[in-house]
């Protein structure tokens, strides 16, 4: 059998990956709450899901009882979704911005001893950002593991912001982008 004999026109069915960013109160959490069998992981300060449930705007949705305030705990929860038995179909991270902040705080503390400035600090020559990229890649691989192993869709919610862009070829303009 030759290599070309393996060519196909079929695509394997894969669960969705969704990255949804919009301004606060747009309906990101409501959207995700209506995904098939969701489970929410909320980062520090995210209360949108709880407010929607408490005000009767959505039916109760499975979620971890506390918001995640520490990067290793969030990563452990994603791994638990991958490895422990359950019947959820969609993993929702509310929000990706919050996860990014948890990661940056953790990297600052653990890899830079809380030192922001100086030649060996988090902010020196992008060292902190480079360290975060490595760990964020690990996080994305864990989400892909959930998707592949558990056949779950992944939904990352994020807040947006308007950023003014300096245009060297004409008038400046505003751009809507994920907050971060």
Tab-separated table of C-alpha atoms in Angstrom:
chain	number	residue	atom	x	y	z
A	1	UNK	CA	0.000	0.000	0.000
A	2	UNK	CA	1.417	3.358	-1.035
A	3	UNK	CA	1.218	6.593	0.856
A	4	UNK	CA	-1.322	8.045	-1.591
A	5	UNK	CA	-3.654	5.115	-0.927
A	6	UNK	CA	-4.268	6.618	2.513
A	7	UNK	CA	-5.617	9.924	1.117
A	8	UNK	CA	-9.217	10.599	2.162
A	9	UNK	CA	-11.918	13.181	1.655
A	10	UNK	CA	-13.423	12.597	5.093
A	11	UNK	CA	-12.769	14.787	8.118
A	12	UNK	CA	-12.920	13.306	11.606
A	13	UNK	CA	-15.656	14.856	13.735
A	14	UNK	CA	-14.162	16.967	16.501
A	15	UNK	CA	-15.842	18.903	19.313
A	16	UNK	CA	-15.840	22.669	18.878
A	17	UNK	CA	-13.343	25.166	20.220
A	18	UNK	CA	-14.885	28.594	20.810
A	19	UNK	CA	-13.167	31.801	21.907
A	20	UNK	CA	-15.831	34.425	22.532
A	21	UNK	CA	-14.888	37.935	23.557
A	22	UNK	CA	-17.235	40.860	23.985
A	23	UNK	CA	-17.951	43.690	26.382
A	24	UNK	CA	-19.342	43.002	29.836
A	25	UNK	CA	-23.074	42.191	29.992
A	26	UNK	CA	-23.137	41.219	26.302
A	27	UNK	CA	-24.338	37.679	27.047
A	28	UNK	CA	-21.177	35.571	26.818
A	29	UNK	CA	-21.978	33.592	29.967
A	30	UNK	CA	-25.629	33.103	28.949
A	31	UNK	CA	-24.455	31.824	25.580
A	32	UNK	CA	-22.069	29.322	27.168
A	33	UNK	CA	-24.658	28.238	29.761
A	34	UNK	CA	-26.820	26.974	26.898
A	35	UNK	CA	-24.059	24.805	25.434
A	36	UNK	CA	-24.590	21.042	25.687
A	37	UNK	CA	-24.015	19.821	29.274
A	38	UNK	CA	-21.617	22.578	30.351
A	39	UNK	CA	-19.371	22.778	33.374
A	40	UNK	CA	-17.982	26.206	34.297
A	41	UNK	CA	-14.594	27.079	35.752
A	42	UNK	CA	-14.778	30.722	36.856
A	43	UNK	CA	-11.678	32.784	37.513
A	44	UNK	CA	-11.290	35.296	40.348
A	45	UNK	CA	-14.122	37.804	40.516
A	46	UNK	CA	-16.286	36.294	37.801
A	47	UNK	CA	-19.827	36.174	39.161
A	48	UNK	CA	-21.877	36.435	35.971
A	49	UNK	CA	-22.988	32.805	36.045
A	50	UNK	CA	-23.995	33.001	39.704
A	51	UNK	CA	-25.956	36.215	39.100
A	52	UNK	CA	-27.795	34.661	36.157
A	53	UNK	CA	-28.715	31.612	38.245
A	54	UNK	CA	-29.693	33.658	41.334
A	55	UNK	CA	-31.947	35.984	39.315
A	56	UNK	CA	-33.605	33.063	37.538
A	57	UNK	CA	-32.368	34.145	34.115
A	58	UNK	CA	-30.944	30.687	33.400
A	59	UNK	CA	-31.480	27.245	34.882
A	60	UNK	CA	-28.826	26.084	37.354
A	61	UNK	CA	-25.613	25.166	35.564
A	62	UNK	CA	-22.842	22.907	36.928
A	63	UNK	CA	-19.860	24.907	38.141
A	64	UNK	CA	-17.116	24.742	40.709
A	65	UNK	CA	-18.415	26.361	43.923
A	66	UNK	CA	-15.576	28.876	44.217
A	67	UNK	CA	-13.866	31.013	41.640
A	68	UNK	CA	-10.258	30.117	40.954
A	69	UNK	CA	-7.735	32.505	42.487
A	70	UNK	CA	-4.517	30.497	41.966
A	71	UNK	CA	-3.105	29.255	38.661
A	72	UNK	CA	-2.180	25.722	39.822
A	73	UNK	CA	-5.752	25.215	41.097
A	74	UNK	CA	-7.233	26.216	37.740
A	75	UNK	CA	-4.839	23.910	35.896
A	76	UNK	CA	-5.673	21.079	38.321
A	77	UNK	CA	-9.389	21.582	37.664
A	78	UNK	CA	-8.876	21.331	33.899
A	79	UNK	CA	-6.883	18.133	34.442
A	80	UNK	CA	-9.662	16.758	36.666
A	81	UNK	CA	-12.183	17.385	33.898
A	82	UNK	CA	-9.908	15.407	31.582
A	83	UNK	CA	-9.227	12.545	33.973
A	84	UNK	CA	-12.169	12.057	36.357
A	85	UNK	CA	-15.434	10.375	35.322
A	86	UNK	CA	-18.329	12.699	34.417
A	87	UNK	CA	-20.934	13.246	31.713
A	88	UNK	CA	-20.284	16.919	30.847
A	89	UNK	CA	-19.994	17.815	27.181
A	90	UNK	CA	-18.678	21.389	27.287
A	91	UNK	CA	-15.909	22.926	29.382
A	92	UNK	CA	-16.349	26.683	29.866
A	93	UNK	CA	-13.518	28.885	31.140
A	94	UNK	CA	-15.011	32.145	32.416
A	95	UNK	CA	-12.765	34.067	31.644
A	96	UNK	CA	-9.619	33.602	29.595
A	97	UNK	CA	-8.559	37.109	30.704
A	98	UNK	CA	-8.857	35.998	34.322
A	99	UNK	CA	-6.846	32.850	33.628
A	100	UNK	CA	-4.159	34.985	32.011
A	101	UNK	CA	-4.020	37.218	35.106
A	102	UNK	CA	-3.777	34.177	37.387
A	103	UNK	CA	-0.917	32.870	35.295
A	104	UNK	CA	0.959	36.186	35.307
A	105	UNK	CA	0.574	36.506	39.087
A	106	UNK	CA	1.785	32.936	39.583
A	107	UNK	CA	4.785	33.353	37.265
A	108	UNK	CA	5.731	36.626	38.993
A	109	UNK	CA	5.623	34.926	42.385
A	110	UNK	CA	7.080	31.523	41.548
A	111	UNK	CA	9.666	32.284	38.856
A	112	UNK	CA	10.660	35.853	39.720
A	113	UNK	CA	10.263	35.838	43.516
A	114	UNK	CA	7.748	38.665	43.201
A	115	UNK	CA	10.334	40.957	41.580
A	116	UNK	CA	8.724	43.008	38.827
A	117	UNK	CA	11.621	45.333	37.938
A	118	UNK	CA	15.360	45.074	37.708
A	119	UNK	CA	17.436	43.265	35.142
A	120	UNK	CA	16.173	39.855	36.298
A	121	UNK	CA	12.585	40.864	37.076
A	122	UNK	CA	9.362	39.825	35.426
A	123	UNK	CA	9.249	43.006	33.336
A	124	UNK	CA	12.862	42.833	32.171
A	125	UNK	CA	13.184	42.320	28.430
A	126	UNK	CA	9.871	40.468	28.287
A	127	UNK	CA	11.123	37.667	30.531
A	128	UNK	CA	7.837	37.368	32.396
A	129	UNK	CA	5.795	37.289	29.219
A	130	UNK	CA	8.064	34.614	27.749
A	131	UNK	CA	7.654	32.507	30.884
A	132	UNK	CA	3.886	32.948	30.688
A	133	UNK	CA	3.828	31.837	27.050
A	134	UNK	CA	5.408	28.525	28.009
A	135	UNK	CA	2.816	27.894	30.730
A	136	UNK	CA	-0.091	29.146	28.602
A	137	UNK	CA	0.929	26.597	25.974
A	138	UNK	CA	0.700	23.902	28.633
A	139	UNK	CA	-2.788	25.149	29.550
A	140	UNK	CA	-3.918	25.018	25.911
A	141	UNK	CA	-2.516	21.497	25.565
A	142	UNK	CA	-4.543	20.474	28.636
A	143	UNK	CA	-7.674	21.954	27.058
A	144	UNK	CA	-6.911	19.992	23.885
A	145	UNK	CA	-6.493	16.879	26.024
A	146	UNK	CA	-9.967	17.469	27.488
A	147	UNK	CA	-11.296	17.899	23.954
A	148	UNK	CA	-9.635	14.755	22.629
A	149	UNK	CA	-9.882	12.411	25.607
A	150	UNK	CA	-13.367	13.416	26.803
A	151	UNK	CA	-14.767	14.512	23.415
A	152	UNK	CA	-15.804	17.833	24.983
A	153	UNK	CA	-16.248	21.222	23.365
A	154	UNK	CA	-14.107	23.976	24.839
A	155	UNK	CA	-15.473	27.499	25.332
A	156	UNK	CA	-13.180	30.312	26.443
A	157	UNK	CA	-14.993	33.515	27.372
A	158	UNK	CA	-13.149	36.834	27.534
A	159	UNK	CA	-13.890	40.484	28.161
A	160	UNK	CA	-13.082	42.932	25.400
A	161	UNK	CA	-11.768	46.465	25.395
A	162	UNK	CA	-11.485	49.225	22.870
A	163	UNK	CA	-7.886	50.041	21.974
A	164	UNK	CA	-6.867	53.081	19.999
A	165	UNK	CA	-4.569	52.160	17.122
A	166	UNK	CA	-2.038	54.644	15.787
A	167	UNK	CA	-2.187	54.367	12.015
A	168	UNK	CA	1.025	55.601	10.339
A	169	UNK	CA	-0.719	55.714	6.939
A	170	UNK	CA	-3.843	57.649	7.874
A	171	UNK	CA	-6.283	58.430	10.624
A	172	UNK	CA	-6.041	56.578	13.907
A	173	UNK	CA	-8.883	54.194	14.667
A	174	UNK	CA	-10.365	52.180	17.505
A	175	UNK	CA	-10.175	48.414	17.587
A	176	UNK	CA	-12.160	45.973	19.714
A	177	UNK	CA	-9.891	43.253	21.088
A	178	UNK	CA	-9.679	40.859	24.026
A	179	UNK	CA	-8.723	42.585	27.243
A	180	UNK	CA	-5.355	41.542	28.536
